[in-house]
Amino acid sequence: MSENLWEIRRRKKMKVRDLAAKSGVPAALIHQYEAGEKPISQAHLRQFARALIVDTWDIKPLSDPKPRDRRAKARPPRGPRPPKKPRPPRPPTPARPGQIEHLLRLAERFPDVDRASLEAQAGKPLEELTKREASELLRQLQERIRLEHPPRSKRPFDRHRAYLPEGVDEFELKYLTAAQEAGDVLHVTLFDGSRVEGQIVGFSPYAITLRQPDGEEITVNKLAIACYRKRGGDR
Amino acid sequence: MSLGDYVRYLRAMKGGPDYRIIEAATGVPCRTMREIEQRYRRVGENDEDLQKLADYFGVPVEELTWRREKWRKLLSEALYTAQTEGRPIRLILRDGPTFEGRVLWWDLGATELELSDEGGRVVVQRHAVDDWTL
C-alpha cells in the first residue's frame, strides 16, 4: 500500500533538505509535493524512490497534507499588523573634523569666502555644524568651483599621465610636439655630460628619438637626459 | 634629486636589476622599492632599508639619506612658488651645470627656464635636479 512522501521521509529520519540533496529535487518543490499542492511527476517519483530506497508505487503520487499543514490551514487568517511605533529622531551627527578642514581649504579659493562668512551662512560656529550641514556647505562650494572653473575641453594634448616620474608630462608634451612639428633641433645633455644633437623625429613617454646631422637616428632614454635646449627653424 | 630619482639612476647604472632581484639580494621588499621610486611624497623612512640599498649599489648611505629630504613635491612647491611669484630659481643638476632663471612652465617630468645670465631657454629634467634654491 502506498504512503505519503512525507511519511516515508520521516520514517527514514530524513529532513526535506536531506531528501532534496539525495534526490536532486528542489526542497521548495518537495514542500509543495508533501503539502499535496501538486501531484509528483513520474520522473521525480523515480528520483524519490531511489533516494528513499523504496519502490515508486510505495509513494502516493498526490500526498495528503501533513497533520501540521492541516492545522495551518485551519488557522484563522491573521489580522492586520498593529502600526509600528514611530522611532524617536536620532540626534544629528556632528561634522567630521575632515569636513571642516576641507571646507576651509575650499574657502581659500574664493576671496569673498572665509570662516566668518561660512559661519554666518550656517548661523553657528563651524565646529558645531552637523554632518549634513557641513555636507551642504561643501556641496555649495564645490558647485561654485565647478561653475567658475569648468573642466578643460578635450584637446589633442589630453592623455593619461605617464606612469613613471621621468615620463613626459603635460607641458613637456606640448613642448616636444611643437618642436617636432616645427622641425626644431634639440641639443640634449645627458647625465654623463655627453651631448646629442638632432632634429626631433618622435618621442614616447620615456624616450626621444633624434635624427643627427649625419642622418643617423638615435633614441635617448628620458632617464639619461639631464636637460635640452632648442635651436629652432631647421626645416 | 629625490631619493626615488637617485635610486632609479643607481638601478639604471647597475644594468637595471628589477625589484625582485634587489629584494633577493638585499631583503628590501619590492613594495618598498616601488614606493621609493614612484611616490612624490617623502619616502624612505627606514634607515635599515637605505643602508642595505647603499651597500647593494656601492654608495655611501649619506648619499641616500640626504636625498630623502628632497622629495619630489618639495621641488614642485619651489617651482610653483618661483613661477607664481616671478622669482628666479637656481637648479643644480647632478654632475652638470647650474641653471638660474625664471620658470616658464613646469610639470611632473620637466621644467623650462628662461635663463637669467646668458639668455635663452633650457628644459631641465626634474629627475636630474640635485638641489635647488629660491
mmCIF file of C-alpha atoms in Angstrom:
data_model
loop_
_atom_site.group_PDB
_atom_site.id
_atom_site.type_symbol
_atom_site.label_atom_id
_atom_site.label_comp_id
_atom_site.label_asym_id
_atom_site.label_seq_id
_atom_site.Cartn_x
_atom_site.Cartn_y
_atom_site.Cartn_z
ATOM 1 C CA MET A 1 0.000 0.000 0.000
ATOM 2 C CA SER A 2 1.347 3.397 -0.952
ATOM 3 C CA GLU A 3 2.218 6.060 1.579
ATOM 4 C CA ASN A 4 2.592 9.791 1.583
ATOM 5 C CA LEU A 5 6.000 11.098 0.642
ATOM 6 C CA TRP A 6 6.375 12.889 3.967
ATOM 7 C CA GLU A 7 5.507 9.722 5.907
ATOM 8 C CA ILE A 8 8.191 7.704 4.169
ATOM 9 C CA ARG A 9 10.689 10.548 4.577
ATOM 10 C CA ARG A 10 10.002 10.839 8.295
ATOM 11 C CA ARG A 11 10.220 7.101 8.770
ATOM 12 C CA LYS A 12 13.608 7.175 7.092
ATOM 13 C CA LYS A 13 14.527 10.013 9.518
ATOM 14 C CA MET A 14 15.334 12.390 6.725
ATOM 15 C CA LYS A 15 14.765 16.106 6.556
ATOM 16 C CA VAL A 16 13.431 17.775 3.449
ATOM 17 C CA ARG A 17 16.853 19.202 2.678
ATOM 18 C CA ASP A 18 18.399 15.718 3.001
ATOM 19 C CA LEU A 19 15.882 14.322 0.562
ATOM 20 C CA ALA A 20 16.478 17.265 -1.764
ATOM 21 C CA ALA A 21 20.220 16.656 -1.649
ATOM 22 C CA LYS A 22 19.850 12.932 -2.193
ATOM 23 C CA SER A 23 17.181 13.023 -4.876
ATOM 24 C CA GLY A 24 18.192 16.185 -6.676
ATOM 25 C CA VAL A 25 14.662 17.606 -6.455
ATOM 26 C CA PRO A 26 14.488 21.176 -5.132
ATOM 27 C CA ALA A 27 13.407 21.448 -1.486
ATOM 28 C CA ALA A 28 10.727 24.007 -2.333
ATOM 29 C CA LEU A 29 9.146 21.554 -4.766
ATOM 30 C CA ILE A 30 9.304 18.751 -2.181
ATOM 31 C CA HIS A 31 7.401 21.021 0.237
ATOM 32 C CA GLN A 32 4.730 21.536 -2.422
ATOM 33 C CA TYR A 33 4.514 17.788 -3.121
ATOM 34 C CA GLU A 34 4.261 16.981 0.578
ATOM 35 C CA ALA A 35 1.535 19.577 1.138
ATOM 36 C CA GLY A 36 -0.486 17.945 -1.634
ATOM 37 C CA GLU A 37 -0.416 21.098 -3.718
ATOM 38 C CA LYS A 38 0.531 19.212 -6.861
ATOM 39 C CA PRO A 39 0.954 15.576 -7.947
ATOM 40 C CA ILE A 40 4.505 14.209 -8.037
ATOM 41 C CA SER A 41 5.762 13.807 -11.585
ATOM 42 C CA GLN A 42 6.844 10.345 -12.739
ATOM 43 C CA ALA A 43 10.465 11.431 -13.044
ATOM 44 C CA HIS A 44 10.500 12.818 -9.515
ATOM 45 C CA LEU A 45 8.728 9.719 -8.207
ATOM 46 C CA ARG A 46 11.597 7.629 -9.537
ATOM 47 C CA GLN A 47 14.157 10.014 -8.008
ATOM 48 C CA PHE A 48 12.389 9.915 -4.599
ATOM 49 C CA ALA A 49 12.073 6.116 -4.742
ATOM 50 C CA ARG A 50 15.787 5.810 -5.431
ATOM 51 C CA ALA A 51 16.674 8.264 -2.652
ATOM 52 C CA LEU A 52 14.346 6.681 -0.094
ATOM 53 C CA ILE A 53 15.160 3.086 -1.184
ATOM 54 C CA VAL A 54 11.538 2.199 -1.860
ATOM 55 C CA ASP A 55 9.562 1.296 -4.963
ATOM 56 C CA THR A 56 7.818 4.010 -6.942
ATOM 57 C CA TRP A 57 4.431 2.539 -6.174
ATOM 58 C CA ASP A 58 5.148 2.859 -2.441
ATOM 59 C CA ILE A 59 4.862 6.646 -2.818
ATOM 60 C CA LYS A 60 1.457 8.274 -3.265
ATOM 61 C CA PRO A 61 1.524 10.455 -6.385
ATOM 62 C CA LEU A 62 -0.622 13.068 -4.566
ATOM 63 C CA SER A 63 0.222 13.401 -0.881
ATOM 64 C CA ASP A 64 -2.278 14.125 1.825
ATOM 65 C CA PRO A 65 -1.318 17.254 3.704
ATOM 66 C CA LYS A 66 0.855 16.688 6.755
ATOM 67 C CA PRO A 67 -1.006 16.956 10.103
ATOM 68 C CA ARG A 68 0.800 20.236 10.854
ATOM 69 C CA ASP A 69 -0.235 21.571 7.478
ATOM 70 C CA ARG A 70 -3.848 20.664 8.258
ATOM 71 C CA ARG A 71 -3.613 22.743 11.424
ATOM 72 C CA ALA A 72 -2.030 25.542 9.490
ATOM 73 C CA LYS A 73 -4.853 25.521 7.013
ATOM 74 C CA ALA A 74 -7.409 25.527 9.794
ATOM 75 C CA ARG A 75 -5.757 28.500 11.487
ATOM 76 C CA PRO A 76 -7.790 31.681 11.068
ATOM 77 C CA PRO A 77 -6.174 34.365 8.990
ATOM 78 C CA ARG A 78 -4.110 36.921 10.861
ATOM 79 C CA GLY A 79 -5.487 40.392 11.277
ATOM 80 C CA PRO A 80 -3.642 43.460 10.131
ATOM 81 C CA ARG A 81 -0.427 44.239 11.991
ATOM 82 C CA PRO A 82 -0.598 46.998 14.526
ATOM 83 C CA PRO A 83 1.107 50.144 13.273
ATOM 84 C CA LYS A 84 4.766 50.493 14.275
ATOM 85 C CA LYS A 85 5.605 52.948 16.955
ATOM 86 C CA PRO A 86 7.480 55.860 15.416
ATOM 87 C CA ARG A 87 11.131 55.882 16.486
ATOM 88 C CA PRO A 88 12.397 58.997 18.203
ATOM 89 C CA PRO A 89 14.528 61.010 15.769
ATOM 90 C CA ARG A 90 18.253 60.337 16.017
ATOM 91 C CA PRO A 91 20.424 63.127 17.370
ATOM 92 C CA PRO A 92 22.267 64.814 14.471
ATOM 93 C CA THR A 93 25.781 63.542 13.831
ATOM 94 C CA PRO A 94 28.412 66.246 14.331
ATOM 95 C CA ALA A 95 30.514 67.158 11.320
ATOM 96 C CA ARG A 96 33.788 65.284 10.950
ATOM 97 C CA PRO A 97 36.971 67.345 11.506
ATOM 98 C CA GLY A 98 37.998 66.432 7.953
ATOM 99 C CA GLN A 99 34.823 68.052 6.612
ATOM 100 C CA ILE A 100 35.572 71.328 8.407
ATOM 101 C CA GLU A 101 39.180 71.202 7.246
ATOM 102 C CA HIS A 102 38.111 70.585 3.657
ATOM 103 C CA LEU A 103 35.535 73.350 3.888
ATOM 104 C CA LEU A 104 38.172 75.854 4.972
ATOM 105 C CA ARG A 105 40.551 74.656 2.268
ATOM 106 C CA LEU A 106 37.897 75.172 -0.408
ATOM 107 C CA ALA A 107 37.022 78.566 1.049
ATOM 108 C CA GLU A 108 40.614 79.695 0.449
ATOM 109 C CA ARG A 109 39.887 79.600 -3.272
ATOM 110 C CA PHE A 110 37.425 82.458 -3.016
ATOM 111 C CA PRO A 111 38.331 85.958 -1.840
ATOM 112 C CA ASP A 112 34.806 86.542 -0.527
ATOM 113 C CA VAL A 113 34.577 83.324 1.485
ATOM 114 C CA ASP A 114 36.224 82.753 4.820
ATOM 115 C CA ARG A 115 35.428 81.156 8.156
ATOM 116 C CA ALA A 116 33.319 84.130 9.292
ATOM 117 C CA SER A 117 31.165 84.145 6.163
ATOM 118 C CA LEU A 118 30.681 80.386 6.349
ATOM 119 C CA GLU A 119 29.653 80.656 9.999
ATOM 120 C CA ALA A 120 27.283 83.500 9.130
ATOM 121 C CA GLN A 121 25.757 81.357 6.397
ATOM 122 C CA ALA A 122 25.374 78.379 8.718
ATOM 123 C CA GLY A 123 24.243 80.511 11.658
ATOM 124 C CA LYS A 124 26.614 78.772 14.053
ATOM 125 C CA PRO A 125 30.343 78.124 14.568
ATOM 126 C CA LEU A 126 31.802 75.623 12.119
ATOM 127 C CA GLU A 127 32.719 73.263 14.967
ATOM 128 C CA GLU A 128 29.017 72.965 15.843
ATOM 129 C CA LEU A 129 27.881 72.032 12.339
ATOM 130 C CA THR A 130 26.188 68.708 11.818
ATOM 131 C CA LYS A 131 27.489 66.288 9.238
ATOM 132 C CA ARG A 132 24.557 67.097 6.963
ATOM 133 C CA GLU A 133 25.034 70.866 7.265
ATOM 134 C CA ALA A 134 28.752 70.555 6.544
ATOM 135 C CA SER A 135 27.968 68.388 3.506
ATOM 136 C CA GLU A 136 25.558 71.007 2.215
ATOM 137 C CA LEU A 137 28.123 73.807 2.597
ATOM 138 C CA LEU A 138 30.744 71.676 0.872
ATOM 139 C CA ARG A 139 28.330 70.919 -1.935
ATOM 140 C CA GLN A 140 27.655 74.632 -2.459
ATOM 141 C CA LEU A 141 31.357 75.480 -2.612
ATOM 142 C CA GLN A 142 32.095 72.583 -4.947
ATOM 143 C CA GLU A 143 29.238 73.675 -7.207
ATOM 144 C CA ARG A 144 30.693 77.180 -7.286
ATOM 145 C CA ILE A 145 34.133 75.805 -8.169
ATOM 146 C CA ARG A 146 32.578 73.737 -10.920
ATOM 147 C CA LEU A 147 30.801 76.780 -12.382
ATOM 148 C CA GLU A 148 33.718 79.176 -12.100
ATOM 149 C CA HIS A 149 36.394 76.718 -13.191
ATOM 150 C CA PRO A 150 34.753 74.437 -15.749
ATOM 151 C CA PRO A 151 36.758 71.376 -16.750
ATOM 152 C CA ARG A 152 39.023 71.874 -19.709
ATOM 153 C CA SER A 153 37.721 70.715 -23.039
ATOM 154 C CA LYS A 154 39.302 67.708 -24.644
ATOM 155 C CA ARG A 155 42.367 68.782 -26.559
ATOM 156 C CA PRO A 156 44.816 66.744 -28.580
ATOM 157 C CA PHE A 157 47.292 67.034 -25.688
ATOM 158 C CA ASP A 158 44.956 65.427 -23.189
ATOM 159 C CA ARG A 159 46.092 61.935 -22.356
ATOM 160 C CA HIS A 160 46.725 59.625 -19.441
ATOM 161 C CA ARG A 161 49.595 60.696 -17.253
ATOM 162 C CA ALA A 162 52.805 58.739 -17.687
ATOM 163 C CA TYR A 163 53.283 56.114 -15.019
ATOM 164 C CA LEU A 164 56.912 56.742 -14.092
ATOM 165 C CA PRO A 165 58.144 60.081 -12.703
ATOM 166 C CA GLU A 166 60.544 60.797 -15.559
ATOM 167 C CA GLY A 167 57.779 60.338 -18.137
ATOM 168 C CA VAL A 168 56.703 63.138 -20.455
ATOM 169 C CA ASP A 169 54.005 65.139 -18.713
ATOM 170 C CA GLU A 170 51.569 67.811 -19.889
ATOM 171 C CA PHE A 171 53.782 70.807 -20.684
ATOM 172 C CA GLU A 172 56.746 68.843 -21.938
ATOM 173 C CA LEU A 173 54.373 67.008 -24.254
ATOM 174 C CA LYS A 174 53.249 70.323 -25.730
ATOM 175 C CA TYR A 175 56.844 71.485 -25.986
ATOM 176 C CA LEU A 176 58.073 68.354 -27.752
ATOM 177 C CA THR A 177 55.035 68.229 -30.040
ATOM 178 C CA ALA A 178 55.596 71.836 -31.105
ATOM 179 C CA ALA A 179 59.321 71.189 -31.569
ATOM 180 C CA GLN A 180 58.643 68.111 -33.653
ATOM 181 C CA GLU A 181 56.126 69.909 -35.836
ATOM 182 C CA ALA A 182 58.472 72.870 -36.341
ATOM 183 C CA GLY A 183 61.389 70.585 -37.171
ATOM 184 C CA ASP A 184 63.470 72.078 -34.384
ATOM 185 C CA VAL A 185 66.877 70.741 -33.476
ATOM 186 C CA LEU A 186 67.353 69.695 -29.884
ATOM 187 C CA HIS A 187 70.681 69.872 -28.127
ATOM 188 C CA VAL A 188 70.457 67.235 -25.428
ATOM 189 C CA THR A 189 72.848 66.983 -22.500
ATOM 190 C CA LEU A 190 72.983 63.548 -20.899
ATOM 191 C CA PHE A 191 73.788 62.665 -17.314
ATOM 192 C CA ASP A 192 77.365 61.745 -18.130
ATOM 193 C CA GLY A 193 77.976 65.166 -19.689
ATOM 194 C CA SER A 194 77.918 63.918 -23.282
ATOM 195 C CA ARG A 195 75.761 65.716 -25.796
ATOM 196 C CA VAL A 196 73.475 64.570 -28.567
ATOM 197 C CA GLU A 197 72.119 66.878 -31.228
ATOM 198 C CA GLY A 198 69.428 66.291 -33.777
ATOM 199 C CA GLN A 199 66.059 67.035 -35.206
ATOM 200 C CA ILE A 200 63.322 65.529 -33.150
ATOM 201 C CA VAL A 201 61.538 62.851 -35.157
ATOM 202 C CA GLY A 202 59.446 61.291 -32.415
ATOM 203 C CA PHE A 203 59.056 60.670 -28.747
ATOM 204 C CA SER A 204 57.274 58.395 -26.327
ATOM 205 C CA PRO A 205 56.605 58.896 -22.618
ATOM 206 C CA TYR A 206 60.079 57.595 -21.808
ATOM 207 C CA ALA A 207 62.294 58.265 -24.827
ATOM 208 C CA ILE A 208 63.063 60.849 -27.509
ATOM 209 C CA THR A 209 64.296 59.963 -30.981
ATOM 210 C CA LEU A 210 66.553 62.426 -32.776
ATOM 211 C CA ARG A 211 67.879 62.478 -36.333
ATOM 212 C CA GLN A 212 71.511 63.520 -36.096
ATOM 213 C CA PRO A 213 73.191 65.753 -38.676
ATOM 214 C CA ASP A 214 74.720 62.676 -40.379
ATOM 215 C CA GLY A 215 71.222 61.279 -40.906
ATOM 216 C CA GLU A 216 71.533 58.589 -38.268
ATOM 217 C CA GLU A 217 68.698 58.328 -35.761
ATOM 218 C CA ILE A 218 69.303 57.905 -32.068
ATOM 219 C CA THR A 219 66.789 57.187 -29.322
ATOM 220 C CA VAL A 220 67.647 58.679 -25.952
ATOM 221 C CA ASN A 221 66.070 57.367 -22.777
ATOM 222 C CA LYS A 222 64.455 60.161 -20.785
ATOM 223 C CA LEU A 223 66.087 58.887 -17.619
ATOM 224 C CA ALA A 224 69.521 59.536 -19.178
ATOM 225 C CA ILE A 225 68.699 63.148 -20.115
ATOM 226 C CA ALA A 226 69.713 65.992 -17.816
ATOM 227 C CA CYS A 227 68.491 68.909 -19.938
ATOM 228 C CA TYR A 228 67.982 70.067 -23.511
ATOM 229 C CA ARG A 229 67.747 73.249 -25.496
ATOM 230 C CA LYS A 230 66.009 74.047 -28.729
ATOM 231 C CA ARG A 231 67.558 75.748 -31.697
ATOM 232 C CA GLY A 232 64.571 76.222 -33.958
ATOM 233 C CA GLY A 233 63.916 76.694 -37.615
ATOM 234 C CA ASP A 234 65.920 73.785 -39.095
ATOM 235 C CA ARG A 235 63.322 72.594 -41.523
ATOM 236 C CA MET B 1 67.320 64.908 -6.807
ATOM 237 C CA SER B 2 64.800 62.989 -4.812
ATOM 238 C CA LEU B 3 65.691 59.680 -3.215
ATOM 239 C CA GLY B 4 63.461 57.931 -5.743
ATOM 240 C CA ASP B 5 65.130 59.546 -8.738
ATOM 241 C CA TYR B 6 68.562 58.707 -7.344
ATOM 242 C CA VAL B 7 67.645 55.067 -6.719
ATOM 243 C CA ARG B 8 66.246 54.838 -10.254
ATOM 244 C CA TYR B 9 69.514 56.311 -11.524
ATOM 245 C CA LEU B 10 71.616 53.868 -9.481
ATOM 246 C CA ARG B 11 69.496 50.966 -10.642
ATOM 247 C CA ALA B 12 69.894 52.025 -14.275
ATOM 248 C CA MET B 13 73.659 52.398 -13.824
ATOM 249 C CA LYS B 14 73.828 48.869 -12.398
ATOM 250 C CA GLY B 15 72.229 47.431 -15.500
ATOM 251 C CA GLY B 16 68.604 47.728 -14.480
ATOM 252 C CA PRO B 17 68.050 44.894 -11.975
ATOM 253 C CA ASP B 18 64.347 44.560 -11.266
ATOM 254 C CA TYR B 19 62.785 44.846 -7.837
ATOM 255 C CA ARG B 20 62.714 41.099 -7.289
ATOM 256 C CA ILE B 21 66.423 40.765 -7.912
ATOM 257 C CA ILE B 22 67.065 43.615 -5.469
ATOM 258 C CA GLU B 23 64.741 42.039 -2.915
ATOM 259 C CA ALA B 24 66.586 38.729 -3.196
ATOM 260 C CA ALA B 25 69.945 40.469 -2.810
ATOM 261 C CA THR B 26 69.118 42.941 -0.068
ATOM 262 C CA GLY B 27 65.862 41.890 1.598
ATOM 263 C CA VAL B 28 64.278 45.253 0.779
ATOM 264 C CA PRO B 29 60.734 44.356 -0.329
ATOM 265 C CA CYS B 30 59.569 45.130 -3.871
ATOM 266 C CA ARG B 31 56.769 47.187 -2.341
ATOM 267 C CA THR B 32 59.280 49.475 -0.628
ATOM 268 C CA MET B 33 61.320 49.869 -3.804
ATOM 269 C CA ARG B 34 58.223 50.758 -5.770
ATOM 270 C CA GLU B 35 57.209 53.272 -3.152
ATOM 271 C CA ILE B 36 60.653 54.874 -3.044
ATOM 272 C CA GLU B 37 60.905 55.188 -6.811
ATOM 273 C CA GLN B 38 57.407 56.280 -7.694
ATOM 274 C CA ARG B 39 55.945 58.328 -4.876
ATOM 275 C CA TYR B 40 56.073 62.127 -4.840
ATOM 276 C CA ARG B 41 55.820 62.490 -1.090
ATOM 277 C CA ARG B 42 58.606 61.908 1.420
ATOM 278 C CA VAL B 43 59.697 58.264 1.335
ATOM 279 C CA GLY B 44 62.478 56.016 2.605
ATOM 280 C CA GLU B 45 61.920 56.420 6.333
ATOM 281 C CA ASN B 46 63.514 53.079 7.174
ATOM 282 C CA ASP B 47 67.247 53.641 7.716
ATOM 283 C CA GLU B 48 67.979 49.924 7.631
ATOM 284 C CA ASP B 49 66.493 49.624 4.147
ATOM 285 C CA LEU B 50 68.527 52.596 2.954
ATOM 286 C CA GLN B 51 71.715 51.061 4.381
ATOM 287 C CA LYS B 52 71.008 47.810 2.540
ATOM 288 C CA LEU B 53 70.385 49.677 -0.708
ATOM 289 C CA ALA B 54 73.535 51.757 -0.260
ATOM 290 C CA ASP B 55 75.559 48.580 0.251
ATOM 291 C CA TYR B 56 73.954 46.969 -2.780
ATOM 292 C CA PHE B 57 74.631 49.927 -5.067
ATOM 293 C CA GLY B 58 78.053 50.622 -3.544
ATOM 294 C CA VAL B 59 77.450 54.210 -2.463
ATOM 295 C CA PRO B 60 77.707 55.864 0.972
ATOM 296 C CA VAL B 61 74.381 55.744 2.808
ATOM 297 C CA GLU B 62 74.553 59.523 3.272
ATOM 298 C CA GLU B 63 74.029 59.845 -0.475
ATOM 299 C CA LEU B 64 70.605 58.307 0.087
ATOM 300 C CA THR B 65 69.666 59.853 3.419
ATOM 301 C CA TRP B 66 70.169 63.492 2.422
ATOM 302 C CA ARG B 67 68.119 62.959 -0.702
ATOM 303 C CA ARG B 68 65.288 61.748 1.486
ATOM 304 C CA GLU B 69 64.846 65.406 2.433
ATOM 305 C CA LYS B 70 64.462 66.437 -1.225
ATOM 306 C CA TRP B 71 61.249 64.683 -2.058
ATOM 307 C CA ARG B 72 59.544 65.433 -5.346
ATOM 308 C CA LYS B 73 56.695 67.521 -4.012
ATOM 309 C CA LEU B 74 59.176 69.932 -2.448
ATOM 310 C CA LEU B 75 60.610 70.681 -5.880
ATOM 311 C CA SER B 76 57.050 71.111 -7.194
ATOM 312 C CA GLU B 77 56.388 73.586 -4.432
ATOM 313 C CA ALA B 78 59.594 75.513 -5.208
ATOM 314 C CA LEU B 79 58.793 75.623 -8.934
ATOM 315 C CA TYR B 80 55.233 76.708 -8.221
ATOM 316 C CA THR B 81 56.411 79.484 -5.897
ATOM 317 C CA ALA B 82 59.064 80.644 -8.367
ATOM 318 C CA GLN B 83 56.553 80.767 -11.205
ATOM 319 C CA THR B 84 53.666 82.408 -9.366
ATOM 320 C CA GLU B 85 55.851 84.972 -7.601
ATOM 321 C CA GLY B 86 58.066 85.585 -10.643
ATOM 322 C CA ARG B 87 61.206 84.795 -8.660
ATOM 323 C CA PRO B 88 64.263 83.194 -10.274
ATOM 324 C CA ILE B 89 65.086 79.661 -9.208
ATOM 325 C CA ARG B 90 68.515 78.095 -9.202
ATOM 326 C CA LEU B 91 68.613 74.427 -10.228
ATOM 327 C CA ILE B 92 71.761 72.443 -9.507
ATOM 328 C CA LEU B 93 71.998 69.436 -11.769
ATOM 329 C CA ARG B 94 73.734 66.200 -10.880
ATOM 330 C CA ASP B 95 77.315 66.178 -12.244
ATOM 331 C CA GLY B 96 76.360 69.001 -14.502
ATOM 332 C CA PRO B 97 75.718 72.681 -14.850
ATOM 333 C CA THR B 98 73.710 75.010 -12.668
ATOM 334 C CA PHE B 99 70.884 76.950 -14.205
ATOM 335 C CA GLU B 100 69.250 80.032 -12.806
ATOM 336 C CA GLY B 101 66.234 81.634 -14.341
ATOM 337 C CA ARG B 102 62.543 82.293 -14.488
ATOM 338 C CA VAL B 103 60.187 79.322 -14.603
ATOM 339 C CA LEU B 104 58.171 79.353 -17.839
ATOM 340 C CA TRP B 105 56.368 76.106 -17.150
ATOM 341 C CA TRP B 106 56.777 73.022 -15.078
ATOM 342 C CA ASP B 107 55.086 69.668 -14.847
ATOM 343 C CA LEU B 108 55.774 66.364 -13.178
ATOM 344 C CA GLY B 109 58.625 65.479 -15.534
ATOM 345 C CA ALA B 110 60.428 68.676 -16.524
ATOM 346 C CA THR B 111 60.582 72.454 -16.308
ATOM 347 C CA GLU B 112 61.608 75.167 -18.764
ATOM 348 C CA LEU B 113 63.681 78.085 -17.532
ATOM 349 C CA GLU B 114 64.378 81.404 -19.163
ATOM 350 C CA LEU B 115 67.975 81.799 -18.124
ATOM 351 C CA SER B 116 68.955 84.917 -16.231
ATOM 352 C CA ASP B 117 72.605 85.334 -17.245
ATOM 353 C CA GLU B 118 73.216 84.004 -20.745
ATOM 354 C CA GLY B 119 69.649 84.335 -22.019
ATOM 355 C CA GLY B 120 67.965 81.593 -23.918
ATOM 356 C CA ARG B 121 65.857 78.800 -22.582
ATOM 357 C CA VAL B 122 66.547 75.325 -21.335
ATOM 358 C CA VAL B 123 64.311 72.395 -20.487
ATOM 359 C CA VAL B 124 65.586 70.692 -17.357
ATOM 360 C CA GLN B 125 64.531 67.173 -16.443
ATOM 361 C CA ARG B 126 63.305 67.098 -12.878
ATOM 362 C CA HIS B 127 64.993 63.797 -12.155
ATOM 363 C CA ALA B 128 68.346 65.485 -12.955
ATOM 364 C CA VAL B 129 67.898 68.267 -10.399
ATOM 365 C CA ASP B 130 70.133 67.508 -7.441
ATOM 366 C CA ASP B 131 69.256 70.568 -5.394
ATOM 367 C CA TRP B 132 67.647 73.961 -5.765
ATOM 368 C CA THR B 133 67.472 77.391 -4.164
ATOM 369 C CA LEU B 134 64.859 80.071 -4.493
#
